[in-house]
Coordinates of C-alpha atoms in Angstrom, one line a residue:
M1049 CA 183.4 -94.9 95.7
R1050 CA 185.3 -91.5 94.1
I1051 CA 188.0 -89.9 96.4
F1052 CA 187.0 -86.5 97.5
K1053 CA 189.9 -85.5 99.5
V1054 CA 193.3 -88.1 99.7
L1055 CA 194.1 -87.7 103.8
N1056 CA 197.3 -90.5 103.7
N1057 CA 197.7 -93.4 101.8
N1058 CA 195.2 -95.6 103.7
V1059 CA 192.2 -93.0 104.5
A1060 CA 190.4 -90.9 102.3
V1061 CA 187.6 -88.6 102.4
I1062 CA 184.4 -89.4 100.0
L1063 CA 181.0 -88.3 99.5
N1064 CA 178.0 -90.2 100.0
E1065 CA 174.7 -90.7 98.0
E1066 CA 173.1 -87.6 100.1
G1067 CA 176.6 -85.4 99.6
Q1068 CA 178.0 -85.9 103.3
E1069 CA 181.1 -86.6 103.4
Q1070 CA 182.0 -90.3 105.1
I1071 CA 185.5 -91.7 105.9
V1072 CA 186.9 -94.6 104.1
M1073 CA 190.1 -96.5 105.4
G1074 CA 191.8 -99.2 103.9
R1075 CA 195.4 -100.2 103.3
G1076 CA 197.1 -98.5 100.5
I1077 CA 193.5 -97.6 99.2
C1078 CA 194.9 -94.0 98.4
F1079 CA 198.2 -94.8 96.8
K1080 CA 199.3 -93.1 94.1
K1081 CA 195.5 -91.6 93.5
K1082 CA 194.1 -87.8 93.8
A1083 CA 190.9 -86.7 94.4
G1084 CA 188.2 -87.6 92.1
E1085 CA 189.5 -90.7 91.1
E1086 CA 187.9 -94.2 92.5
I1087 CA 188.2 -96.6 95.3
P1088 CA 187.8 -100.2 94.5
D1089 CA 184.8 -101.0 97.0
E1090 CA 186.7 -104.2 97.9
M1091 CA 189.6 -102.4 99.3
I1092 CA 187.9 -100.7 101.7
D1093 CA 188.2 -102.2 104.9
K1094 CA 186.6 -99.7 107.2
E1095 CA 184.0 -96.7 106.9
F1096 CA 183.4 -93.9 109.6
H1097 CA 180.4 -91.4 109.2
L1098 CA 180.1 -89.6 112.1
S1099 CA 176.7 -87.7 113.0
T1100 CA 178.1 -84.1 114.3
P1101 CA 180.4 -81.9 112.0
E1102 CA 182.7 -81.5 115.1
A1103 CA 183.4 -85.1 115.5
H1104 CA 183.7 -85.3 112.1
N1105 CA 186.3 -82.5 111.4
K1106 CA 188.0 -83.9 114.5
F1107 CA 188.0 -87.4 113.8
R1108 CA 189.1 -86.6 110.1
E1109 CA 192.2 -84.5 111.5
L1110 CA 193.0 -86.8 114.5
I1111 CA 193.4 -89.9 111.9
Q1112 CA 196.2 -88.6 109.2
D1113 CA 198.7 -88.9 111.7
I1114 CA 197.8 -92.6 113.3
P1115 CA 198.7 -95.7 112.2
M1116 CA 195.7 -98.0 110.7
E1117 CA 196.6 -100.7 113.1
H1118 CA 195.7 -98.2 116.3
I1119 CA 192.7 -96.7 114.1
S1120 CA 191.2 -100.1 113.8
L1121 CA 192.0 -101.3 117.1
G1122 CA 190.1 -98.4 118.7
E1123 CA 187.2 -99.2 115.9
E1124 CA 187.0 -102.8 117.6
I1125 CA 186.7 -101.6 121.0
I1126 CA 184.2 -99.3 120.6
A1127 CA 182.1 -102.1 118.4
E1128 CA 182.6 -104.4 120.9
A1129 CA 181.9 -101.4 124.0
K1130 CA 178.2 -100.7 122.0
K1131 CA 177.1 -104.5 121.7
R1132 CA 178.5 -105.3 125.6
L1133 CA 176.8 -102.1 127.0
G1134 CA 173.4 -102.2 124.7
R1135 CA 173.9 -98.2 124.9
R1136 CA 174.4 -95.7 122.5
L1137 CA 177.9 -93.7 122.8
N1138 CA 178.6 -90.7 121.4
D1139 CA 180.7 -90.4 118.4
M1140 CA 183.5 -88.2 120.2
I1141 CA 184.5 -91.6 121.4
Y1142 CA 186.2 -92.4 118.4
I1143 CA 188.6 -89.6 118.7
S1144 CA 188.8 -90.0 122.9
L1145 CA 189.1 -93.9 122.8
I1146 CA 191.5 -94.2 119.5
D1147 CA 193.9 -91.4 120.4
H1148 CA 194.2 -92.8 123.9
V1149 CA 195.0 -95.7 122.7
H1150 CA 197.5 -94.9 120.0
T1151 CA 199.3 -92.5 122.8
S1152 CA 199.4 -95.2 125.6
I1153 CA 200.8 -97.6 123.2
L1154 CA 203.5 -95.3 122.4
R1155 CA 203.9 -93.8 125.9
F1156 CA 204.7 -97.9 126.9
L1157 CA 206.9 -98.4 124.1
D1158 CA 209.1 -95.6 125.1
G1159 CA 208.7 -97.1 128.6
I1160 CA 206.8 -94.5 130.0
T1161 CA 203.7 -95.5 132.5
V1162 CA 200.5 -93.6 133.8
K1163 CA 199.2 -94.6 137.1
N1164 CA 195.3 -94.5 137.6
V1165 CA 195.0 -93.4 141.0
L1166 CA 191.4 -94.1 140.4
L1167 CA 191.7 -97.6 139.8
W1168 CA 190.1 -99.2 142.4
D1169 CA 186.8 -96.7 142.2
I1170 CA 186.5 -97.2 138.2
Q1171 CA 186.3 -100.6 139.2
R1172 CA 183.5 -100.5 141.8
F1173 CA 181.9 -97.5 139.7
Y1174 CA 182.3 -98.6 136.1
R1175 CA 182.5 -102.4 135.9
D1176 CA 180.9 -103.2 132.7
E1177 CA 183.3 -101.0 131.2
Y1178 CA 186.2 -101.7 133.5
K1179 CA 186.0 -105.4 132.5
I1180 CA 185.9 -104.4 128.4
G1181 CA 188.7 -102.7 129.2
L1182 CA 190.5 -105.5 130.2
W1183 CA 189.4 -107.3 127.0
A1184 CA 191.0 -104.5 125.2
L1185 CA 194.4 -104.9 126.8
D1186 CA 193.9 -109.0 125.7
L1187 CA 193.3 -107.5 122.3
I1188 CA 196.1 -104.6 122.2
E1189 CA 198.6 -107.2 123.3
K1190 CA 197.2 -109.9 120.7
Q1191 CA 197.5 -107.4 117.6
C1192 CA 200.2 -105.2 118.8
K1193 CA 202.5 -107.3 120.9
V1194 CA 202.0 -105.2 123.5
R1195 CA 200.9 -105.6 127.3
L1196 CA 199.4 -102.9 128.4
P1197 CA 198.9 -102.2 132.2
E1198 CA 195.9 -102.9 134.1
D1199 CA 195.7 -99.1 134.6
E1200 CA 194.9 -98.2 131.1
A1201 CA 191.8 -100.8 131.4
G1202 CA 190.2 -97.9 133.9
F1203 CA 191.5 -95.1 131.4
I1204 CA 189.6 -97.0 128.8
A1205 CA 186.3 -97.6 131.0
L1206 CA 186.5 -93.8 132.0
H1207 CA 186.2 -93.2 128.2
L1208 CA 183.6 -95.5 127.6
A1209 CA 181.5 -94.1 130.6
N1210 CA 182.2 -90.5 129.2
A1211 CA 180.9 -92.1 125.7
Q1212 CA 177.0 -92.6 127.3
M1213 CA 176.8 -89.3 128.4
D1214 CA 174.0 -87.7 126.0
E1215 CA 176.3 -84.4 125.0
E1216 CA 178.4 -83.8 122.7
V1217 CA 181.1 -82.2 124.4
M1218 CA 183.0 -84.8 126.7
H1219 CA 183.5 -84.7 130.0
D1220 CA 186.0 -85.3 132.4
M1221 CA 185.3 -88.3 134.2
Y1222 CA 188.2 -88.9 135.8
E1223 CA 187.5 -85.7 138.1
I1224 CA 183.8 -86.9 138.1
T1225 CA 184.4 -90.2 139.5
K1226 CA 187.1 -88.6 142.0
I1227 CA 183.5 -86.4 143.3
M1228 CA 181.5 -90.3 143.6
Q1229 CA 184.8 -91.4 145.9
E1230 CA 184.6 -88.5 147.6
L1231 CA 180.5 -88.8 147.9
I1232 CA 180.1 -92.3 148.9
N1233 CA 183.2 -92.2 151.2
I1234 CA 181.1 -89.8 153.4
V1235 CA 178.0 -92.1 153.5
K1236 CA 180.3 -94.8 154.1
Y1237 CA 181.7 -93.4 157.1
Y1238 CA 178.7 -91.6 159.0
F1239 CA 177.0 -95.3 158.9
H1240 CA 180.6 -97.1 159.3
I1241 CA 179.1 -99.8 156.2
D1242 CA 180.4 -101.7 153.6
F1243 CA 177.7 -101.4 150.7
D1244 CA 176.7 -104.8 148.5
E1245 CA 178.1 -103.4 145.1
D1246 CA 176.0 -106.0 143.8
D1247 CA 172.5 -104.4 144.7
V1248 CA 170.2 -102.9 142.6
Y1249 CA 169.7 -99.9 145.1
Y1250 CA 174.0 -98.7 145.4
Y1251 CA 173.8 -98.9 141.3
R1252 CA 170.7 -96.7 141.4
F1253 CA 172.7 -94.5 144.1
I1254 CA 175.9 -94.2 142.0
T1255 CA 174.1 -93.3 138.7
H1256 CA 172.4 -90.5 140.4
L1257 CA 175.9 -89.2 142.5
K1258 CA 177.2 -90.0 138.5
F1259 CA 174.7 -87.2 137.3
F1260 CA 174.9 -84.9 140.3
A1261 CA 178.8 -84.8 139.5
K1262 CA 178.6 -84.2 135.9
R1263 CA 176.2 -81.4 137.3
L1264 CA 178.3 -79.6 139.9
L1265 CA 181.4 -79.5 137.3
D1266 CA 179.1 -78.0 134.7
H1267 CA 177.8 -75.3 136.9
K1268 CA 174.0 -76.6 136.0
F1269 CA 172.0 -77.4 139.2
Y1270 CA 168.2 -77.6 139.7
E1271 CA 166.1 -74.8 139.9
E1272 CA 164.5 -74.0 143.5
D1273 CA 161.0 -74.3 143.1
D1274 CA 158.5 -75.2 145.8
S1275 CA 159.6 -78.4 147.5
D1276 CA 159.1 -77.2 150.9
D1277 CA 156.1 -79.6 152.1
L1278 CA 158.1 -82.9 150.3
W1279 CA 161.5 -81.9 151.8
N1280 CA 160.1 -81.4 155.5
V1281 CA 158.2 -84.9 155.0
I1282 CA 161.3 -86.3 154.0
R1283 CA 163.6 -85.0 156.3
K1284 CA 161.3 -86.4 159.6
K1285 CA 160.8 -89.3 157.5
Y1286 CA 164.3 -89.9 157.1
P1287 CA 166.6 -88.4 160.0
E1288 CA 169.6 -90.5 159.5
S1289 CA 169.5 -90.1 156.1
Y1290 CA 168.9 -86.2 155.8
R1291 CA 171.8 -85.3 158.7
C1292 CA 173.9 -87.5 156.5
V1293 CA 172.9 -85.5 153.6
G1294 CA 173.9 -82.3 155.7
R1295 CA 177.5 -83.8 155.7
I1296 CA 177.6 -84.0 152.0
S1297 CA 176.0 -80.2 151.8
E1298 CA 178.8 -79.1 154.4
F1299 CA 181.5 -80.6 152.1
I1300 CA 179.7 -79.3 148.8
Q1301 CA 179.7 -75.5 149.7
K1302 CA 183.2 -75.5 151.2
K1303 CA 185.1 -77.7 148.4
Y1304 CA 183.1 -77.0 145.6
G1305 CA 181.6 -73.6 146.4
H1306 CA 177.5 -74.6 145.9
Q1307 CA 174.9 -74.5 147.9
L1308 CA 172.3 -78.0 147.7
S1309 CA 169.6 -77.3 146.3
K1310 CA 165.9 -78.6 148.5
E1311 CA 165.2 -80.6 145.4
E1312 CA 168.7 -82.1 145.4
E1313 CA 168.6 -82.8 149.1
I1314 CA 165.4 -84.6 148.7
Y1315 CA 167.1 -86.7 145.8
L1316 CA 170.3 -87.8 148.1
T1317 CA 168.1 -88.1 151.3
I1318 CA 165.9 -91.1 149.4
H1319 CA 168.7 -92.6 147.1
I1320 CA 171.0 -92.8 151.0
E1321 CA 167.8 -94.2 152.5
R1322 CA 167.3 -97.3 150.2
V1323 CA 170.9 -97.9 149.7
I1324 CA 171.8 -98.0 153.6
N1325 CA 168.1 -100.4 154.4
K1326 CA 170.0 -102.9 151.7
T1327 CA 172.8 -102.7 153.0
G1328 CA 172.0 -102.7 156.7
R1329 CA 173.5 -100.5 159.5

């Protein structure tokens, strides 16, 4: 491979066969080398080709100042997450997660730890991602001899949950999770129940809440349509669940300044009715 640009001793930008920039990494691959010179294939440990120019440019800027060990750690966590979750992850995860791993290790070595006040909710809402976060802590300890606190498993889980969103812009999953927790609590206290968190209807409910919270933060909502007939059927058929949605609507209006549409009320009522009937009142 021929060097297009040297980023540091261990990282270079090359042009692939299609003329697109690609980032390659290996210990000492650019030592005493400059643009135009060749890198032996056997010296390259990692290759990165991010699909969007924004992700590629940010990643290229980020890795110039991060140790190769931390980049490899982040990449290994992402690879494990893709395998376990079986889902596509937004390319921005290479920026957010690698930067987080690097920063959290440096913070810990400086004696600084950050409390994750949503850790319990993250464990409930993002179980698979949280398990990967715990696995990542073991990996970091093995490779860097640093045992990060359990709070960091929660932060890693949020990054992974965020990367499963379809859009290129990374969302504030911390804020999304807080909104989900607020709405779950309204339902929980309205019906005086504890949820069966292994139930498929609970999983569908929190998935709906996740994307509702995302729309709320993005100020993107269902447009009003001719839902009057279905809305009338749903509120009569499931009166208690609909009254619970009324509490949610009041809360959303007061705290976030958004009035639920009839379509949003329909979806919330149906999800609540299903999860309540499975849980038992």
